[in-house]
mmCIF file of N, CA, C and O in Angstrom:
data_model
loop_
_atom_site.group_PDB
_atom_site.id
_atom_site.type_symbol
_atom_site.label_atom_id
_atom_site.label_comp_id
_atom_site.label_asym_id
_atom_site.label_seq_id
_atom_site.Cartn_x
_atom_site.Cartn_y
_atom_site.Cartn_z
ATOM 1 N N MET E 75 0.839 -1.179 0.000
ATOM 2 C CA MET E 75 0.000 0.000 0.000
ATOM 3 C C MET E 75 0.889 1.249 0.000
ATOM 4 O O MET E 75 1.914 1.289 0.646
ATOM 5 N N ARG E 76 0.493 2.251 -0.757
ATOM 6 C CA ARG E 76 1.279 3.473 -0.876
ATOM 7 C C ARG E 76 1.028 4.408 0.299
ATOM 8 O O ARG E 76 -0.079 4.487 0.819
ATOM 9 N N LYS E 77 2.081 5.134 0.632
ATOM 10 C CA LYS E 77 1.962 6.124 1.690
ATOM 11 C C LYS E 77 1.318 7.381 1.108
ATOM 12 O O LYS E 77 1.724 7.884 0.072
ATOM 13 N N THR E 78 0.333 7.905 1.765
ATOM 14 C CA THR E 78 -0.373 9.096 1.308
ATOM 15 C C THR E 78 0.291 10.332 1.888
ATOM 16 O O THR E 78 0.618 10.377 3.072
ATOM 17 N N GLN E 79 0.480 11.323 1.050
ATOM 18 C CA GLN E 79 1.056 12.576 1.514
ATOM 19 C C GLN E 79 -0.070 13.556 1.819
ATOM 20 O O GLN E 79 -1.009 13.707 1.040
ATOM 21 N N TRP E 80 0.039 14.221 2.950
ATOM 22 C CA TRP E 80 -0.967 15.200 3.354
ATOM 23 C C TRP E 80 -0.366 16.594 3.284
ATOM 24 O O TRP E 80 0.749 16.831 3.719
ATOM 25 N N PHE E 81 -1.101 17.510 2.713
ATOM 26 C CA PHE E 81 -0.716 18.922 2.643
ATOM 27 C C PHE E 81 -1.865 19.764 3.174
ATOM 28 O O PHE E 81 -3.027 19.507 2.843
ATOM 29 N N ASN E 82 -1.524 20.759 3.965
ATOM 30 C CA ASN E 82 -2.578 21.724 4.279
ATOM 31 C C ASN E 82 -2.578 22.785 3.185
ATOM 32 O O ASN E 82 -1.670 22.867 2.358
ATOM 33 N N PHE E 83 -3.571 23.600 3.146
ATOM 34 C CA PHE E 83 -3.758 24.546 2.050
ATOM 35 C C PHE E 83 -2.619 25.544 1.962
ATOM 36 O O PHE E 83 -2.123 25.853 0.881
ATOM 37 N N ARG E 84 -2.147 26.065 3.076
ATOM 38 C CA ARG E 84 -1.103 27.080 3.077
ATOM 39 C C ARG E 84 0.214 26.505 2.558
ATOM 40 O O ARG E 84 0.891 27.112 1.740
ATOM 41 N N ASN E 85 0.606 25.331 2.997
ATOM 42 C CA ASN E 85 1.851 24.722 2.532
ATOM 43 C C ASN E 85 1.775 24.273 1.076
ATOM 44 O O ASN E 85 2.785 24.239 0.382
ATOM 45 N N PHE E 86 0.608 23.948 0.621
ATOM 46 C CA PHE E 86 0.456 23.506 -0.763
ATOM 47 C C PHE E 86 0.777 24.627 -1.739
ATOM 48 O O PHE E 86 1.398 24.408 -2.775
ATOM 49 N N PHE E 87 0.387 25.841 -1.434
ATOM 50 C CA PHE E 87 0.613 26.955 -2.350
ATOM 51 C C PHE E 87 1.931 27.672 -2.131
ATOM 52 O O PHE E 87 2.436 28.309 -3.034
ATOM 53 N N HIS E 88 2.510 27.601 -0.949
ATOM 54 C CA HIS E 88 3.697 28.387 -0.666
ATOM 55 C C HIS E 88 4.978 27.578 -0.570
ATOM 56 O O HIS E 88 6.053 28.144 -0.614
ATOM 57 N N LYS E 89 4.905 26.291 -0.458
ATOM 58 C CA LYS E 89 6.100 25.480 -0.294
ATOM 59 C C LYS E 89 6.107 24.360 -1.341
ATOM 60 O O LYS E 89 5.138 23.632 -1.463
ATOM 61 N N PRO E 90 7.187 24.235 -2.092
ATOM 62 C CA PRO E 90 7.207 23.161 -3.085
ATOM 63 C C PRO E 90 7.341 21.793 -2.411
ATOM 64 O O PRO E 90 7.933 21.660 -1.339
ATOM 65 N N SER E 91 6.809 20.806 -3.074
ATOM 66 C CA SER E 91 6.876 19.447 -2.550
ATOM 67 C C SER E 91 8.306 18.920 -2.667
ATOM 68 O O SER E 91 9.008 19.195 -3.627
ATOM 69 N N LEU E 92 8.738 18.140 -1.697
ATOM 70 C CA LEU E 92 10.093 17.608 -1.710
ATOM 71 C C LEU E 92 10.228 16.391 -2.618
ATOM 72 O O LEU E 92 11.287 16.129 -3.159
ATOM 73 N N THR E 93 9.166 15.647 -2.781
ATOM 74 C CA THR E 93 9.207 14.462 -3.639
ATOM 75 C C THR E 93 8.339 14.700 -4.865
ATOM 76 O O THR E 93 7.262 15.266 -4.768
ATOM 77 N N SER E 94 8.829 14.280 -5.990
ATOM 78 C CA SER E 94 8.084 14.438 -7.227
ATOM 79 C C SER E 94 7.244 13.200 -7.478
ATOM 80 O O SER E 94 7.704 12.066 -7.327
ATOM 81 N N SER E 95 5.999 13.417 -7.876
ATOM 82 C CA SER E 95 5.121 12.286 -8.156
ATOM 83 C C SER E 95 5.264 11.813 -9.600
ATOM 84 O O SER E 95 4.763 10.756 -9.959
ATOM 85 N N ILE E 96 5.934 12.588 -10.429
ATOM 86 C CA ILE E 96 6.130 12.228 -11.838
ATOM 87 C C ILE E 96 7.573 11.778 -12.011
ATOM 88 O O ILE E 96 8.505 12.512 -11.685
ATOM 89 N N LYS E 97 7.753 10.592 -12.525
ATOM 90 C CA LYS E 97 9.097 10.082 -12.787
ATOM 91 C C LYS E 97 9.485 10.422 -14.222
ATOM 92 O O LYS E 97 8.711 10.195 -15.145
ATOM 93 N N PRO E 98 10.686 10.981 -14.427
ATOM 94 C CA PRO E 98 11.098 11.309 -15.806
ATOM 95 C C PRO E 98 11.351 10.043 -16.612
ATOM 96 O O PRO E 98 11.914 9.077 -16.118
ATOM 97 N N ARG E 99 10.894 10.081 -17.857
ATOM 98 C CA ARG E 99 11.114 8.950 -18.755
ATOM 99 C C ARG E 99 12.191 9.314 -19.760
ATOM 100 O O ARG E 99 12.162 10.408 -20.318
ATOM 101 N N PRO E 100 13.137 8.427 -19.997
ATOM 102 C CA PRO E 100 14.155 8.727 -21.013
ATOM 103 C C PRO E 100 13.545 8.661 -22.416
ATOM 104 O O PRO E 100 12.660 7.857 -22.685
ATOM 105 N N TYR E 101 14.023 9.518 -23.287
ATOM 106 C CA TYR E 101 13.548 9.520 -24.667
ATOM 107 C C TYR E 101 14.722 9.805 -25.582
ATOM 108 O O TYR E 101 15.704 10.431 -25.184
ATOM 109 N N ASN E 102 14.609 9.343 -26.803
ATOM 110 C CA ASN E 102 15.639 9.569 -27.814
ATOM 111 C C ASN E 102 15.293 10.825 -28.603
ATOM 112 O O ASN E 102 14.175 10.957 -29.106
ATOM 113 N N ALA E 103 16.231 11.719 -28.703
ATOM 114 C CA ALA E 103 16.025 12.948 -29.476
ATOM 115 C C ALA E 103 16.850 12.860 -30.753
ATOM 116 O O ALA E 103 18.028 12.524 -30.716
ATOM 117 N N TYR E 104 16.216 13.161 -31.870
ATOM 118 C CA TYR E 104 16.889 13.127 -33.159
ATOM 119 C C TYR E 104 16.886 14.527 -33.756
ATOM 120 O O TYR E 104 15.905 15.256 -33.649
ATOM 121 N N SER E 105 17.978 14.882 -34.396
ATOM 122 C CA SER E 105 18.076 16.183 -35.044
ATOM 123 C C SER E 105 17.571 16.060 -36.483
ATOM 124 O O SER E 105 17.918 15.129 -37.201
ATOM 125 N N PHE E 106 16.771 17.020 -36.885
ATOM 126 C CA PHE E 106 16.269 17.027 -38.251
ATOM 127 C C PHE E 106 17.210 17.772 -39.192
ATOM 128 O O PHE E 106 16.993 17.824 -40.377
ATOM 129 N N VAL E 107 18.271 18.386 -38.669
ATOM 130 C CA VAL E 107 19.228 19.125 -39.478
ATOM 131 C C VAL E 107 20.613 18.559 -39.223
ATOM 132 O O VAL E 107 21.397 19.122 -38.480
ATOM 133 N N PRO E 108 20.950 17.422 -39.849
ATOM 134 C CA PRO E 108 22.273 16.827 -39.604
ATOM 135 C C PRO E 108 23.317 17.363 -40.574
ATOM 136 O O PRO E 108 24.026 16.616 -41.216
ATOM 137 N N PHE E 109 23.371 18.651 -40.737
ATOM 138 C CA PHE E 109 24.223 19.244 -41.759
ATOM 139 C C PHE E 109 25.396 19.953 -41.107
ATOM 140 O O PHE E 109 25.226 20.700 -40.156
ATOM 141 N N SER E 110 26.556 19.708 -41.601
ATOM 142 C CA SER E 110 27.755 20.391 -41.122
ATOM 143 C C SER E 110 28.380 21.144 -42.287
ATOM 144 O O SER E 110 28.535 20.589 -43.376
ATOM 145 N N PRO E 111 28.770 22.387 -42.094
ATOM 146 C CA PRO E 111 29.418 23.127 -43.191
ATOM 147 C C PRO E 111 30.743 22.503 -43.620
ATOM 148 O O PRO E 111 31.181 22.698 -44.742
ATOM 149 N N LEU E 112 31.377 21.726 -42.745
ATOM 150 C CA LEU E 112 32.635 21.076 -43.105
ATOM 151 C C LEU E 112 32.428 19.975 -44.142
ATOM 152 O O LEU E 112 33.382 19.549 -44.789
ATOM 153 N N ALA E 113 31.189 19.523 -44.311
ATOM 154 C CA ALA E 113 30.915 18.489 -45.303
ATOM 155 C C ALA E 113 31.094 19.011 -46.723
ATOM 156 O O ALA E 113 31.263 18.227 -47.656
ATOM 157 N N MET E 114 31.074 20.326 -46.902
ATOM 158 C CA MET E 114 31.276 20.895 -48.238
ATOM 159 C C MET E 114 32.737 20.825 -48.665
ATOM 160 O O MET E 114 33.055 21.125 -49.806
ATOM 161 N N LEU E 115 33.651 20.441 -47.780
ATOM 162 C CA LEU E 115 35.058 20.330 -48.129
ATOM 163 C C LEU E 115 35.393 18.973 -48.751
ATOM 164 O O LEU E 115 36.492 18.459 -48.603
ATOM 165 N N ASN E 116 34.445 18.406 -49.444
ATOM 166 C CA ASN E 116 34.628 17.158 -50.154
ATOM 167 C C ASN E 116 35.591 17.415 -51.329
ATOM 168 O O ASN E 116 35.397 18.354 -52.093
ATOM 169 N N PRO E 117 36.635 16.599 -51.502
ATOM 170 C CA PRO E 117 37.600 16.862 -52.592
ATOM 171 C C PRO E 117 36.986 16.842 -53.984
ATOM 172 O O PRO E 117 37.398 17.615 -54.853
ATOM 173 N N THR E 118 35.993 16.004 -54.204
ATOM 174 C CA THR E 118 35.355 15.958 -55.527
ATOM 175 C C THR E 118 34.620 17.256 -55.817
ATOM 176 O O THR E 118 34.722 17.813 -56.917
ATOM 177 N N ILE E 119 33.872 17.742 -54.832
ATOM 178 C CA ILE E 119 33.136 18.998 -55.006
ATOM 179 C C ILE E 119 34.116 20.158 -55.221
ATOM 180 O O ILE E 119 33.904 21.014 -56.079
ATOM 181 N N LEU E 120 35.194 20.175 -54.437
ATOM 182 C CA LEU E 120 36.180 21.252 -54.581
ATOM 183 C C LEU E 120 36.879 21.203 -55.941
ATOM 184 O O LEU E 120 37.162 22.241 -56.541
ATOM 185 N N THR E 121 37.140 20.004 -56.456
ATOM 186 C CA THR E 121 37.778 19.871 -57.763
ATOM 187 C C THR E 121 36.862 20.381 -58.872
ATOM 188 O O THR E 121 37.301 21.140 -59.750
ATOM 189 N N LEU E 122 35.602 19.973 -58.824
ATOM 190 C CA LEU E 122 34.654 20.448 -59.844
ATOM 191 C C LEU E 122 34.493 21.964 -59.775
ATOM 192 O O LEU E 122 34.462 22.642 -60.806
ATOM 193 N N GLY E 123 34.393 22.495 -58.572
ATOM 194 C CA GLY E 123 34.274 23.948 -58.415
ATOM 195 C C GLY E 123 35.514 24.673 -58.906
ATOM 196 O O GLY E 123 35.416 25.739 -59.512
ATOM 197 N N GLY E 124 36.685 24.112 -58.651
ATOM 198 C CA GLY E 124 37.924 24.727 -59.119
ATOM 199 C C GLY E 124 38.035 24.737 -60.626
ATOM 200 O O GLY E 124 38.516 25.714 -61.222
ATOM 201 N N ILE E 125 37.606 23.650 -61.268
ATOM 202 C CA ILE E 125 37.645 23.595 -62.736
ATOM 203 C C ILE E 125 36.717 24.643 -63.334
ATOM 204 O O ILE E 125 37.095 25.375 -64.254
ATOM 205 N N VAL E 126 35.498 24.725 -62.807
ATOM 206 C CA VAL E 126 34.540 25.704 -63.335
ATOM 207 C C VAL E 126 35.030 27.127 -63.081
ATOM 208 O O VAL E 126 34.940 27.999 -63.957
ATOM 209 N N LEU E 127 35.585 27.375 -61.900
ATOM 210 C CA LEU E 127 36.115 28.699 -61.592
ATOM 211 C C LEU E 127 37.305 29.044 -62.487
ATOM 212 O O LEU E 127 37.436 30.185 -62.958
ATOM 213 N N GLY E 128 38.152 28.061 -62.762
ATOM 214 C CA GLY E 128 39.284 28.285 -63.649
ATOM 215 C C GLY E 128 38.856 28.632 -65.063
ATOM 216 O O GLY E 128 39.433 29.527 -65.705
ATOM 217 N N ILE E 129 37.839 27.950 -65.566
ATOM 218 C CA ILE E 129 37.340 28.251 -66.914
ATOM 219 C C ILE E 129 36.718 29.643 -66.956
ATOM 220 O O ILE E 129 36.907 30.388 -67.928
ATOM 221 N N ALA E 130 35.998 30.026 -65.892
ATOM 222 C CA ALA E 130 35.391 31.359 -65.861
ATOM 223 C C ALA E 130 36.466 32.447 -65.816
ATOM 224 O O ALA E 130 36.339 33.480 -66.495
ATOM 225 N N ILE E 131 37.527 32.221 -65.052
ATOM 226 C CA ILE E 131 38.614 33.203 -65.002
ATOM 227 C C ILE E 131 39.324 33.290 -66.353
ATOM 228 O O ILE E 131 39.660 34.376 -66.831
ATOM 229 N N MET E 132 39.511 32.120 -66.980
ATOM 230 C CA MET E 132 40.158 32.105 -68.296
ATOM 231 C C MET E 132 39.304 32.864 -69.324
ATOM 232 O O MET E 132 39.837 33.579 -70.184
ATOM 233 N N GLU E 133 37.993 32.732 -69.206
ATOM 234 C CA GLU E 133 37.105 33.454 -70.121
ATOM 235 C C GLU E 133 37.238 34.962 -69.932
ATOM 236 O O GLU E 133 37.275 35.720 -70.917
ATOM 237 N N ARG E 134 37.331 35.414 -68.680
ATOM 238 C CA ARG E 134 37.491 36.855 -68.416
ATOM 239 C C ARG E 134 38.844 37.378 -68.929
ATOM 240 O O ARG E 134 38.931 38.495 -69.444
ATOM 241 N N VAL E 135 39.895 36.579 -68.785
ATOM 242 C CA VAL E 135 41.216 36.991 -69.276
ATOM 243 C C VAL E 135 41.194 37.110 -70.801
ATOM 244 O O VAL E 135 41.712 38.082 -71.381
ATOM 245 N N LEU E 136 40.580 36.135 -71.474
ATOM 246 C CA LEU E 136 40.488 36.208 -72.938
ATOM 247 C C LEU E 136 39.640 37.393 -73.387
ATOM 248 O O LEU E 136 39.890 37.986 -74.443
ATOM 249 N N GLU E 137 38.637 37.750 -72.588
ATOM 250 C CA GLU E 137 37.819 38.914 -72.926
ATOM 251 C C GLU E 137 38.635 40.202 -72.810
ATOM 252 O O GLU E 137 38.481 41.107 -73.641
ATOM 253 N N ARG E 138 39.516 40.281 -71.832
ATOM 254 C CA ARG E 138 40.386 41.465 -71.712
ATOM 255 C C ARG E 138 41.400 41.540 -72.850
ATOM 256 O O ARG E 138 41.830 42.632 -73.218
ATOM 257 N N TRP E 139 41.818 40.387 -73.345
ATOM 258 C CA TRP E 139 42.773 40.368 -74.440
ATOM 259 C C TRP E 139 42.105 40.576 -75.801
ATOM 260 O O TRP E 139 42.761 40.493 -76.841
ATOM 261 N N ASP E 140 40.806 40.792 -75.807
ATOM 262 C CA ASP E 140 40.009 41.035 -77.015
ATOM 263 C C ASP E 140 40.018 39.860 -77.983
ATOM 264 O O ASP E 140 40.069 40.033 -79.201
ATOM 265 N N VAL E 141 39.969 38.659 -77.452
ATOM 266 C CA VAL E 141 39.837 37.463 -78.287
ATOM 267 C C VAL E 141 38.368 37.042 -78.201
ATOM 268 O O VAL E 141 37.999 36.072 -77.548
ATOM 269 N N ILE E 142 37.523 37.816 -78.877
ATOM 270 C CA ILE E 142 36.078 37.681 -78.736
ATOM 271 C C ILE E 142 35.582 36.358 -79.314
ATOM 272 O O ILE E 142 34.635 35.760 -78.784
ATOM 273 N N ASP E 143 36.185 35.877 -80.397
ATOM 274 C CA ASP E 143 35.733 34.613 -80.990
ATOM 275 C C ASP E 143 35.886 33.448 -80.005
ATOM 276 O O ASP E 143 34.994 32.614 -79.869
ATOM 277 N N LEU E 144 37.022 33.416 -79.344
ATOM 278 C CA LEU E 144 37.262 32.353 -78.377
ATOM 279 C C LEU E 144 36.357 32.497 -77.149
ATOM 280 O O LEU E 144 35.879 31.506 -76.581
ATOM 281 N N VAL E 145 36.081 33.737 -76.757
ATOM 282 C CA VAL E 145 35.183 33.993 -75.623
ATOM 283 C C VAL E 145 33.776 33.514 -75.956
ATOM 284 O O VAL E 145 33.089 32.926 -75.103
ATOM 285 N N ASP E 146 33.326 33.731 -77.176
ATOM 286 C CA ASP E 146 32.002 33.253 -77.581
ATOM 287 C C ASP E 146 31.935 31.727 -77.551
ATOM 288 O O ASP E 146 30.910 31.152 -77.160
ATOM 289 N N GLN E 147 33.009 31.072 -77.979
ATOM 290 C CA GLN E 147 33.030 29.599 -77.921
ATOM 291 C C GLN E 147 32.961 29.112 -76.465
ATOM 292 O O GLN E 147 32.248 28.158 -76.164
ATOM 293 N N PHE E 148 33.722 29.757 -75.592
ATOM 294 C CA PHE E 148 33.665 29.404 -74.169
ATOM 295 C C PHE E 148 32.262 29.619 -73.606
ATOM 296 O O PHE E 148 31.762 28.811 -72.822
ATOM 297 N N ALA E 149 31.640 30.719 -73.986
ATOM 298 C CA ALA E 149 30.306 31.024 -73.480
ATOM 299 C C ALA E 149 29.291 29.972 -73.915
ATOM 300 O O ALA E 149 28.429 29.561 -73.127
ATOM 301 N N LYS E 150 29.396 29.513 -75.168
ATOM 302 C CA LYS E 150 28.479 28.473 -75.639
ATOM 303 C C LYS E 150 28.676 27.161 -74.893
ATOM 304 O O LYS E 150 27.711 26.477 -74.543
ATOM 305 N N VAL E 151 29.935 26.821 -74.644
ATOM 306 C CA VAL E 151 30.224 25.574 -73.931
ATOM 307 C C VAL E 151 29.797 25.682 -72.465
ATOM 308 O O VAL E 151 29.196 24.766 -71.902
ATOM 309 N N MET E 152 30.089 26.824 -71.853
ATOM 310 C CA MET E 152 29.768 26.990 -70.429
ATOM 311 C C MET E 152 28.271 27.065 -70.191
ATOM 312 O O MET E 152 27.806 26.734 -69.106
ATOM 313 N N ARG E 153 27.504 27.504 -71.168
ATOM 314 C CA ARG E 153 26.052 27.549 -71.033
ATOM 315 C C ARG E 153 25.486 26.155 -70.798
ATOM 316 O O ARG E 153 24.450 25.990 -70.166
ATOM 317 N N PHE E 154 26.161 25.145 -71.298
ATOM 318 C CA PHE E 154 25.731 23.755 -71.101
ATOM 319 C C PHE E 154 26.446 23.119 -69.903
ATOM 320 O O PHE E 154 25.835 22.408 -69.109
ATOM 321 N N ILE E 155 27.747 23.393 -69.762
ATOM 322 C CA ILE E 155 28.544 22.696 -68.746
ATOM 323 C C ILE E 155 28.211 23.145 -67.329
ATOM 324 O O ILE E 155 28.165 22.320 -66.414
ATOM 325 N N LEU E 156 27.982 24.433 -67.114
ATOM 326 C CA LEU E 156 27.730 24.921 -65.758
ATOM 327 C C LEU E 156 26.511 24.285 -65.095
ATOM 328 O O LEU E 156 26.614 23.781 -63.975
ATOM 329 N N PRO E 157 25.329 24.255 -65.728
ATOM 330 C CA PRO E 157 24.193 23.608 -65.057
ATOM 331 C C PRO E 157 24.392 22.106 -64.864
ATOM 332 O O PRO E 157 24.024 21.558 -63.817
ATOM 333 N N VAL E 158 24.998 21.438 -65.847
ATOM 334 C CA VAL E 158 25.228 19.989 -65.722
ATOM 335 C C VAL E 158 26.195 19.710 -64.581
ATOM 336 O O VAL E 158 25.968 18.804 -63.757
ATOM 337 N N THR E 159 27.252 20.493 -64.476
ATOM 338 C CA THR E 159 28.223 20.309 -63.392
ATOM 339 C C THR E 159 27.595 20.597 -62.043
ATOM 340 O O THR E 159 27.799 19.855 -61.080
ATOM 341 N N PHE E 160 26.810 21.661 -61.952
ATOM 342 C CA PHE E 160 26.186 22.019 -60.678
ATOM 343 C C PHE E 160 25.235 20.930 -60.205
ATOM 344 O O PHE E 160 25.306 20.484 -59.052
ATOM 345 N N TYR E 161 24.351 20.483 -61.073
ATOM 346 C CA TYR E 161 23.373 19.486 -60.646
ATOM 347 C C TYR E 161 24.015 18.125 -60.390
ATOM 348 O O TYR E 161 23.612 17.399 -59.483
ATOM 349 N N SER E 162 25.025 17.768 -61.153
ATOM 350 C CA SER E 162 25.690 16.486 -60.882
ATOM 351 C C SER E 162 26.464 16.544 -59.571
ATOM 352 O O SER E 162 26.475 15.568 -58.808
ATOM 353 N N ALA E 163 27.090 17.683 -59.260
ATOM 354 C CA ALA E 163 27.781 17.823 -57.971
ATOM 355 C C ALA E 163 26.785 17.815 -56.823
ATOM 356 O O ALA E 163 27.058 17.237 -55.755
ATOM 357 N N LEU E 164 25.638 18.421 -57.022
ATOM 358 C CA LEU E 164 24.603 18.423 -55.980
ATOM 359 C C LEU E 164 24.072 17.021 -55.727
ATOM 360 O O LEU E 164 23.923 16.596 -54.566
ATOM 361 N N ILE E 165 23.827 16.265 -56.783
ATOM 362 C CA ILE E 165 23.364 14.879 -56.632
ATOM 363 C C ILE E 165 24.443 14.025 -55.982
ATOM 364 O O ILE E 165 24.166 13.224 -55.080
ATOM 365 N N TYR E 166 25.684 14.210 -56.393
ATOM 366 C CA TYR E 166 26.790 13.460 -55.791
ATOM 367 C C TYR E 166 26.932 13.786 -54.310
ATOM 368 O O TYR E 166 27.143 12.906 -53.485
ATOM 369 N N PHE E 167 26.804 15.069 -53.962
ATOM 370 C CA PHE E 167 26.946 15.480 -52.564
ATOM 371 C C PHE E 167 25.887 14.817 -51.693
ATOM 372 O O PHE E 167 26.181 14.278 -50.633
ATOM 373 N N PHE E 168 24.633 14.844 -52.127
ATOM 374 C CA PHE E 168 23.566 14.259 -51.297
ATOM 375 C C PHE E 168 23.583 12.732 -51.344
ATOM 376 O O PHE E 168 23.098 12.087 -50.429
ATOM 377 N N ALA E 169 24.138 12.148 -52.404
ATOM 378 C CA ALA E 169 24.213 10.687 -52.466
ATOM 379 C C ALA E 169 25.302 10.152 -51.537
ATOM 380 O O ALA E 169 25.166 9.047 -51.006
ATOM 381 N N THR E 170 26.370 10.905 -51.340
ATOM 382 C CA THR E 170 27.459 10.440 -50.494
ATOM 383 C C THR E 170 27.424 11.035 -49.088
ATOM 384 O O THR E 170 28.244 10.681 -48.256
ATOM 385 N N PHE E 171 26.480 11.926 -48.805
ATOM 386 C CA PHE E 171 26.386 12.557 -47.497
ATOM 387 C C PHE E 171 25.747 11.585 -46.508
ATOM 388 O O PHE E 171 24.721 10.982 -46.779
ATOM 389 N N MET E 172 26.398 11.414 -45.372
ATOM 390 C CA MET E 172 25.903 10.467 -44.370
ATOM 391 C C MET E 172 24.898 11.154 -43.463
ATOM 392 O O MET E 172 25.225 12.069 -42.721
ATOM 393 N N PHE E 173 23.661 10.727 -43.512
ATOM 394 C CA PHE E 173 22.608 11.324 -42.673
ATOM 395 C C PHE E 173 22.582 10.679 -41.322
ATOM 396 O O PHE E 173 22.753 9.563 -41.097
#
């Protein structure tokens, strides 16, 4: 049989109880945002980004040298390569990212 606790009205409102009637239950907490900015330092992603950045810089240098024909060829190629590279790197990143 359980021991009954008695409180008078004054002590009930002004003094906290020494024993808790509710026992804490353990629970598992999961994070919905398992993302770390350090995960972007993947060598494959950095290599693809470096290649695209190098081609863009090369295009700007050729534009300063007034080699417009070659710049137009680069622009036509980059119009296709940039979106394909971006989306393939994005798919690769999420496919290899450990959740």
